[in-house]
Coordinates of C-alpha atoms in Angstrom, one line a residue:
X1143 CA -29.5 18.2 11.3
X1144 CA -29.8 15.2 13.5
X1145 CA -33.5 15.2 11.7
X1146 CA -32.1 15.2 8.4
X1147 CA -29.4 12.9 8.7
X1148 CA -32.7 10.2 9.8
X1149 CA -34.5 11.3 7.1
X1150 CA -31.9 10.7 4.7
X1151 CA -31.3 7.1 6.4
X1152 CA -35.1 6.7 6.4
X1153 CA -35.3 5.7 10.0
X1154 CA -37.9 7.1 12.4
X1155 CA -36.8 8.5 15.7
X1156 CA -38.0 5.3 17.2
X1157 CA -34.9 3.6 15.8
X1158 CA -32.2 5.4 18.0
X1159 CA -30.2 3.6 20.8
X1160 CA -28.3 6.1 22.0
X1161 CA -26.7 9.4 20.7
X1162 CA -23.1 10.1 21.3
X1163 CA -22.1 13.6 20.1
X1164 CA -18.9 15.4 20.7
X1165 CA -18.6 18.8 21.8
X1166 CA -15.4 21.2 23.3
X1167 CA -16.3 24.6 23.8
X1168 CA -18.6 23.5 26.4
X1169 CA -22.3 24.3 26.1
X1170 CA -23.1 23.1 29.6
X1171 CA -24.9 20.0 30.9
X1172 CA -25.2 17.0 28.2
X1173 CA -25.3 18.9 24.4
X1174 CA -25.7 15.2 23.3
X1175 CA -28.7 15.3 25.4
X1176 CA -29.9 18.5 24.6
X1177 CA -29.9 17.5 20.8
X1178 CA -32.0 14.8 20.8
X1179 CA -34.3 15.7 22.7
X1180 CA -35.2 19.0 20.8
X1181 CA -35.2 16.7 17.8
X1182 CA -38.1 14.5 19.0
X1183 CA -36.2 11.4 20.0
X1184 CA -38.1 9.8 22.5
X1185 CA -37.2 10.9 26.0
X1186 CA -36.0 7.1 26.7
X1187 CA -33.0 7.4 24.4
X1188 CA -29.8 7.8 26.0
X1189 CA -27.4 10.6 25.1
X1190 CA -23.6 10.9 25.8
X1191 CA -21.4 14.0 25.2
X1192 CA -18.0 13.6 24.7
X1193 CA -14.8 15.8 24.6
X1194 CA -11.7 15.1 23.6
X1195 CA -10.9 18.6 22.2
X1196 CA -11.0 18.3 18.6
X1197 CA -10.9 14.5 18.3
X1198 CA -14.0 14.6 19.9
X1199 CA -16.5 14.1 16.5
X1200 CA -14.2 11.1 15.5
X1201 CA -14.6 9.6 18.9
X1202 CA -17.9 9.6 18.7
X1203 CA -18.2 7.7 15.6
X1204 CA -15.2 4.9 16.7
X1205 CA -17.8 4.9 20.1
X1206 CA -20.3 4.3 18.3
X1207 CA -19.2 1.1 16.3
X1208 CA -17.8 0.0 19.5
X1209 CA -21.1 -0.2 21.1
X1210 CA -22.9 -1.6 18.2
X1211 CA -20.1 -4.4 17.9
X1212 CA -20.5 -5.1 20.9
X1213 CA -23.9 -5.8 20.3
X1214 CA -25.4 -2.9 22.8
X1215 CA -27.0 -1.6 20.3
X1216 CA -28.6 -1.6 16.2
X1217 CA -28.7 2.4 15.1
X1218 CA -26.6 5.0 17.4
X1219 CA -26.3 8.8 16.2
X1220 CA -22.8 10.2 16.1
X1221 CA -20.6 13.1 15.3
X1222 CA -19.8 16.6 16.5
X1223 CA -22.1 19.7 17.7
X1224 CA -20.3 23.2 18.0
X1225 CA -20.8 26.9 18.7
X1226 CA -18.5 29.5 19.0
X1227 CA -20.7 32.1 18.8
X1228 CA -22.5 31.3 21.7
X1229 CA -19.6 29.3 23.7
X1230 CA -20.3 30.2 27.3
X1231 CA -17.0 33.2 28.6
X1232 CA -15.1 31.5 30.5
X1233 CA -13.6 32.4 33.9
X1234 CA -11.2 31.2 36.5
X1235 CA -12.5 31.1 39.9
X1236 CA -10.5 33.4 42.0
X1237 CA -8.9 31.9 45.3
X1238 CA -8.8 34.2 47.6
X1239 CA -12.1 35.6 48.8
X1240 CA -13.4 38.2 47.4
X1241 CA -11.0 38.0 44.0
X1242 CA -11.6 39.1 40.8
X1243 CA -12.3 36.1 38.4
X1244 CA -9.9 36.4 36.0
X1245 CA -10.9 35.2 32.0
X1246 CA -9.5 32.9 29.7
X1247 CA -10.0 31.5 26.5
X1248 CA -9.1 27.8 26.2
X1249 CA -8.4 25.4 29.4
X1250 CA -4.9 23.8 29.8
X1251 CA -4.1 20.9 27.4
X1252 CA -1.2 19.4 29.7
X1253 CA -0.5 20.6 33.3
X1254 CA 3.0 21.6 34.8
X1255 CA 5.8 20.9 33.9
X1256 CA 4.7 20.0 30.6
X1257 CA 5.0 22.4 27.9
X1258 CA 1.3 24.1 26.6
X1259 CA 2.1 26.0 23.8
X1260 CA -0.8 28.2 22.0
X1261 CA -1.8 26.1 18.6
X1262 CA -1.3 28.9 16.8
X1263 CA 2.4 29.5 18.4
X1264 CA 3.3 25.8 17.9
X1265 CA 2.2 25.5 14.1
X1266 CA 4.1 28.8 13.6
X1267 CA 7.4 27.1 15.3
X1268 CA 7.0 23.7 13.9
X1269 CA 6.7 25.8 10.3
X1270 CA 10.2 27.9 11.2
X1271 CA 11.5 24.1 12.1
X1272 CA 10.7 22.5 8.8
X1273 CA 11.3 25.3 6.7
X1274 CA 7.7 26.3 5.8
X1275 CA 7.7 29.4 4.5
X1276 CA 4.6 32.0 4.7
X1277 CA 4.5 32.3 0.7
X1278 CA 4.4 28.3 0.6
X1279 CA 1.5 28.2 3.0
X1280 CA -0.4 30.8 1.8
X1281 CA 0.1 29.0 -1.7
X1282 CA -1.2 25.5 0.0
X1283 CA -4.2 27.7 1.1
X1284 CA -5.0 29.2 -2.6
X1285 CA -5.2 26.0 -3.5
X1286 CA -7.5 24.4 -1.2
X1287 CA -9.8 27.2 -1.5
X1288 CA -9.7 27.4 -5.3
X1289 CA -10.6 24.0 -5.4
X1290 CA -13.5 24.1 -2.5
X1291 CA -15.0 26.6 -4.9
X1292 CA -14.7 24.0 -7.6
X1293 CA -16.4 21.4 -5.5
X1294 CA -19.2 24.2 -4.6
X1295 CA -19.7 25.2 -8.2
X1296 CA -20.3 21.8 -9.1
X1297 CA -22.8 20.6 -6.0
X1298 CA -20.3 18.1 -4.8
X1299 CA -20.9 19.3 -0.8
X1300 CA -25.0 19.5 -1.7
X1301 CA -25.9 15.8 -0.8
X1302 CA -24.1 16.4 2.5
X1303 CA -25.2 20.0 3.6
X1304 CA -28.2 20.6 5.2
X1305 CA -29.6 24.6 4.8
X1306 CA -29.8 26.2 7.7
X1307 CA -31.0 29.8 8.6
X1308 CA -30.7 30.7 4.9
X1309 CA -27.0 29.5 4.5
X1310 CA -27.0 26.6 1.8
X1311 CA -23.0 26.8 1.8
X1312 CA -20.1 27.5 3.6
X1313 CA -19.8 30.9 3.5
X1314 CA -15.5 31.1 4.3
X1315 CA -14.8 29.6 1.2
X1316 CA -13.1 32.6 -1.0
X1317 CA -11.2 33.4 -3.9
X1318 CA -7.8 34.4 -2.5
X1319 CA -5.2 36.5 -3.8
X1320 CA -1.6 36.4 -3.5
X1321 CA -1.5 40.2 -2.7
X1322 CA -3.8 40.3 -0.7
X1323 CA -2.6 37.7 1.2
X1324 CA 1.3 39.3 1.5
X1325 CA -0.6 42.2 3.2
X1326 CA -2.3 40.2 6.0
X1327 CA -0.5 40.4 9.5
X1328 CA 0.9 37.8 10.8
X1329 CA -1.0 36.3 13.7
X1330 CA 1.6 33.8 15.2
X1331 CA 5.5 33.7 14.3
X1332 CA 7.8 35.8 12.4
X1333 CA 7.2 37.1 9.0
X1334 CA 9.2 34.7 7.6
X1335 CA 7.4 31.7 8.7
X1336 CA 4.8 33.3 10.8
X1337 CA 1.0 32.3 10.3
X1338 CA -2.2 34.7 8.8
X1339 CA -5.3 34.6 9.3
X1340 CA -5.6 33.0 5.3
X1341 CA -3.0 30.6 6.3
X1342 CA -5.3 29.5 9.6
X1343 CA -9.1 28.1 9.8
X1344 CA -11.9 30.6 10.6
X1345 CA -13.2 30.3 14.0
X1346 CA -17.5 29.4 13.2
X1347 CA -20.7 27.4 14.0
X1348 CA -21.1 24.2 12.9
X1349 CA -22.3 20.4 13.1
X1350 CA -21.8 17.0 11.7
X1351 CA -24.1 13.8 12.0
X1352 CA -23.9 10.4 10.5
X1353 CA -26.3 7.6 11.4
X1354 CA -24.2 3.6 12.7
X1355 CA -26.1 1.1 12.2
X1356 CA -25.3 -2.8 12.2
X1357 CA -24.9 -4.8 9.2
X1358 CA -28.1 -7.4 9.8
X1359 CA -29.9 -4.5 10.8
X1360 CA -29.6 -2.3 7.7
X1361 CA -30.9 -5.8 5.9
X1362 CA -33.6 -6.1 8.1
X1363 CA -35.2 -2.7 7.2
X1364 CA -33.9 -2.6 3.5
X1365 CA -31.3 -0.6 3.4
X1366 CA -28.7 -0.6 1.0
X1367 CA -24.7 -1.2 1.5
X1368 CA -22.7 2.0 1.5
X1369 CA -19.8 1.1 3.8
X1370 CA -18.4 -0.1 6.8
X1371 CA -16.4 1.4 9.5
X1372 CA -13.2 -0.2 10.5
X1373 CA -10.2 -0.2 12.5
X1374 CA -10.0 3.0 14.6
X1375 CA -6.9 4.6 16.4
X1376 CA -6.3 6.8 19.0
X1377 CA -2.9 8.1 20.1
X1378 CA -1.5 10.4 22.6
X1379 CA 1.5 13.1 21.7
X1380 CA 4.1 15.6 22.2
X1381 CA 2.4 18.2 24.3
X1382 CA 5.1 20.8 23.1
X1383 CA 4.3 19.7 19.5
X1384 CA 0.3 19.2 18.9
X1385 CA 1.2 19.1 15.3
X1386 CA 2.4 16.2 15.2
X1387 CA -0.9 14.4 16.6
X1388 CA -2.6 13.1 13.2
X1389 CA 0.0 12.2 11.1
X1390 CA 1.6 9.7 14.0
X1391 CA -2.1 8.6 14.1
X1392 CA -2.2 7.4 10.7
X1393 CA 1.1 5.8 10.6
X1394 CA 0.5 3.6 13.8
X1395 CA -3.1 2.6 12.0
X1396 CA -0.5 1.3 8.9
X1397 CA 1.1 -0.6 11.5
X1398 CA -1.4 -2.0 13.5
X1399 CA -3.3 -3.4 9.9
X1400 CA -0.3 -4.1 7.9
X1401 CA -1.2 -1.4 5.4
X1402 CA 0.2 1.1 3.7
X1403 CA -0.3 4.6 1.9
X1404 CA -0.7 2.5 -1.2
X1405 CA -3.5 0.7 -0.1
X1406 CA -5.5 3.6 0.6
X1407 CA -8.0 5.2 -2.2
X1408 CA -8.9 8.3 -0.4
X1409 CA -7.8 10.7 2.7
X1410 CA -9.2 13.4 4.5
X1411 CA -7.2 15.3 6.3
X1412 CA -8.6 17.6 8.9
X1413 CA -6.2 20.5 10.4
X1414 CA -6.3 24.2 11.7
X1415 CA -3.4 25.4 9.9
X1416 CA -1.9 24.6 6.6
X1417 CA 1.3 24.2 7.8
X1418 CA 0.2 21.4 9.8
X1419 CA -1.5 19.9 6.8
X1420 CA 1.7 20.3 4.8
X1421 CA 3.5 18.5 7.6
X1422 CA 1.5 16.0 7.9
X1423 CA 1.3 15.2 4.1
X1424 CA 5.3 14.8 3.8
X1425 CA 4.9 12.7 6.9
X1426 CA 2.6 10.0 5.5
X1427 CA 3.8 10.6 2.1
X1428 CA 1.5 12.9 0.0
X1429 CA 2.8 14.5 -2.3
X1430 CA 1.1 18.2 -2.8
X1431 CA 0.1 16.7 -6.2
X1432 CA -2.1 13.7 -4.9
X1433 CA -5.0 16.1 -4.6
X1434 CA -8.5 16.4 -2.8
X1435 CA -11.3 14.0 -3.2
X1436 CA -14.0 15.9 -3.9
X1437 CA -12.3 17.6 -6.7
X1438 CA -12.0 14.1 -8.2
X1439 CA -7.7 14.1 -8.5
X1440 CA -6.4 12.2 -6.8
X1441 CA -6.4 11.4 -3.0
X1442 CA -6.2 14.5 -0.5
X1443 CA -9.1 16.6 0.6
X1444 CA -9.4 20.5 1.0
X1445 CA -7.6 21.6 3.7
X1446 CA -8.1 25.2 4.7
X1447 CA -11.4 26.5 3.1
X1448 CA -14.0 25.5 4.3
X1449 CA -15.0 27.0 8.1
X1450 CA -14.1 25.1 11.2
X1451 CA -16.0 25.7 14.8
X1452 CA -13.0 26.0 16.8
X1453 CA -11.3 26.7 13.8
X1454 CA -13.5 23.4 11.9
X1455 CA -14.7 23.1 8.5
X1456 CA -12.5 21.1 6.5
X1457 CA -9.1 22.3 8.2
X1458 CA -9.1 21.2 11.5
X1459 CA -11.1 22.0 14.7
X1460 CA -14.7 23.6 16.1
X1461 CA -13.4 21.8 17.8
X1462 CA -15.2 18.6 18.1
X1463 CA -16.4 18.0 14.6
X1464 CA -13.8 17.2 12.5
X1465 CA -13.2 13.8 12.3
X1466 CA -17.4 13.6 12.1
X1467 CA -17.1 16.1 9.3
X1468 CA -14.1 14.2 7.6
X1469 CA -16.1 10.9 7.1
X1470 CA -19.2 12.5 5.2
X1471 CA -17.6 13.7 2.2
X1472 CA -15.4 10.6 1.4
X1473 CA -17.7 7.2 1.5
X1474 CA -19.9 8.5 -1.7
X1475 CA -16.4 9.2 -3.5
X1476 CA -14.9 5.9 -3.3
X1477 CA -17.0 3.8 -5.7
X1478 CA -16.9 7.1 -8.5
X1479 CA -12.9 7.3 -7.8
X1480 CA -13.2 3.3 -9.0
X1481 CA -15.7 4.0 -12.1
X1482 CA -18.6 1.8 -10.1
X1483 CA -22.0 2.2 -9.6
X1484 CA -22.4 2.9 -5.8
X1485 CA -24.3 -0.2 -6.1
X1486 CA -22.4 -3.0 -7.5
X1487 CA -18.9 -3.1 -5.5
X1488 CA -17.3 -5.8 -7.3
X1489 CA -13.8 -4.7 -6.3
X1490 CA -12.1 -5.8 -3.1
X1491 CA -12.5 -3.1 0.1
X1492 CA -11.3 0.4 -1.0
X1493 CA -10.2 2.3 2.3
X1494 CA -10.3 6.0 3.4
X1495 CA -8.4 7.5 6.2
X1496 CA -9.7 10.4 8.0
X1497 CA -7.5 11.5 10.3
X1498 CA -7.5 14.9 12.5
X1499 CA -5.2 16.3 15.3
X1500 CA -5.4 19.2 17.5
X1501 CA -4.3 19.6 21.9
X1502 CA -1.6 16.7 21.6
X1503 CA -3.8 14.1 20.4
X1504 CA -4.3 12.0 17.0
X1505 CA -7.1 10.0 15.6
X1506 CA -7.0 7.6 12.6
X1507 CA -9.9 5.6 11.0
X1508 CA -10.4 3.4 8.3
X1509 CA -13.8 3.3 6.5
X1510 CA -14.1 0.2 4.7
X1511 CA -16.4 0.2 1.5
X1512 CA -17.7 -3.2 1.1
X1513 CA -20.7 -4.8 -0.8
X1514 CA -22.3 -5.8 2.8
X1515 CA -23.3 -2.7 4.5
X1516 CA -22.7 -1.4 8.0
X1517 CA -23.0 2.0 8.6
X1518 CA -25.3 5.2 7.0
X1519 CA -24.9 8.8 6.9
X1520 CA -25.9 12.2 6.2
X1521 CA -24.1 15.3 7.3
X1522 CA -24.6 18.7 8.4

């Protein structure tokens, strides 16, 4: 992937500063590392790995204009690198000599006394609190799949997917049917409210990776403008309510630039369950009609469908690439959402938010799209 995304920026490896890559499930050592060097980057190329949980893909990227702002560097690789399949088991040393190490499946996200409630446990509470019913999210997840496979039929995730191992496509996005669905179990919370396994991201393997690169730079080798990124936020949260991470993300980033939903042509919202995508919708004011971008109706992007490492794909976390992931799909949609060649922005900056939110922390960032160039990509 790294390959391709270079390929598709028509850079050779010779080009890299520095690759910054985040990753949660931990893989051991550097992964950054790991990554570049079995894609040929020349051994003198720095790699860092970073792990923020699930903001860890967007912190990479916010890293990464950082450092090139700061003039350390012309062309750094970002995103997010994840396995669950082969996530190393994970054990807690005993104390006492001679104890049995006891297993676990995800490290604490606050210590004592602070609450650390499952993610699954605290999206099916905060769904009891605001009233969410389990018809209503399954319903929001019909939805986002329905139109996933819309986007699928019509090649819209093809310029950002690299095949791999036979699989062109993400393979979680289904049909689903309201039947069906009424017969799933619930996973966390009551029937009422509770959460299913079509109402919650499926757990998979996955990576993101978009090529930085500074404005003069781009000019020097002949690249064209496709956009810049701008402001980034990071914020810390309720331990008790993760939920609330990404939405509180995105309104700070209105107040820190004066902006507000209005001024903002496209959102991509990445979450692990559609609850907390409904939540977070009302909260920055979305209306479930201001639909995804891909689909071409409006503003909001597929939620649930599409898989997520840790749960990632396009609803929230393996666990470090969805804020990586959110950015590849938007940038080409912003100059077709304004009837303009890609080519010839003539309008003032048109703005995208990509925001995700998992273990009590949010992350916001606005991708500016902007005749004078200052970033490429390619996913997957």
């Amino acid at each position: 992937m790294l390959q391709a995304a270079l390929a598709d920026a028509g850079l050779p490896v010779e080009a890299v500063s520095e690759v910054i890559l985040g990753n949660a499930l931990g893989a051991g050592g550097n992964p950054a590392r790991l990554v570049a060097l079995a894609a040929g980057l020349p051994q003198t190329v720095s790699a860092m790995t970073v792990d923020r949980q699930c903001c860890s893909g967007l912190d990479a990227v916010i890293l990464a204009a950082r450092a090139i702002r700061a003039g350390e560097a012309d062309v750094i690789i970002a995103g997010g690198v994840e396995s669950f399949s082969r996530a190393p088991v994970r054990m807690h040393r005993p104390l006492p000599k001679g104890g049995v190490p006891v297993a676990y499946d995800r490290p604490a996200f606050a210590p004592p006394p602070f609450p650390d409630p499952d993610p699954a446990e605290a999206a099916a509470r905060l769904a009891l609190h605001m009233q969410i019913s389990r018809e209503a999210q399954e319903a929001y997840a019909r939805a986002s799949h329905q139109a996933a496979l819309r986007a699928q039929a019509a090649g819209d995730f093809a310029a950002e997917t690299v095949p791999l191992a036979g699989l062109a496509a993400d393979a979680f996005t289904r049909p689903l049917d309201a039947r069906l669905q009424s017969r799933l179990p619930v996973l966390a919370g009551g029937n009422a409210y509770g959460l299913t396994a079509s109402t919650i991201a499926v757990e998979a393997d996955a990576a993101a990776i978009l090529v930085i690169m500074r404005r003069k730079e781009a000019e020097r080798r002949g690249l064209k403008p496709l956009a810049a990124v701008g402001q980034g936020v990071m914020t810390g949260g309720d331990p008790g309510n993760p939920a609330a991470g990404a939405h509180e993300a995105a309104l700070e980033l209105f107040r820190r630039t004066g902006m507000d939903l209005e001024d903002i042509s496209l959102v991509e919202l990445m979450e692990a369950f559609a609850v907390q995508a409904m939540v977070s919708r009302r909260a920055i004011g979305l209306g479930l009609d201001d639909l995804r971008v891909n689909q071409g109706a409006g503003r909001w992007h597929a939620v649930i469908p599409l898989a997520h490492p840790a749960p990632y794909w396009r609803c929230g976390s393996p666990m470090s690439l969805p804020g990586s992931r959110a950015i590849a799909p938007v940038w080409p949609q912003l100059p077709q959402q304004e009837g303009l060649e890609r080519r010839s922005f003539s309008v003032p900056p048109k703005l995208e938010c990509a925001c995700e939110d998992f273990s009590r922390r949010g992350k916001c960032l606005l991708i500016n799209i902007f005749p004078r160039f200052a970033a490429d990509f390619c996913g997957f």
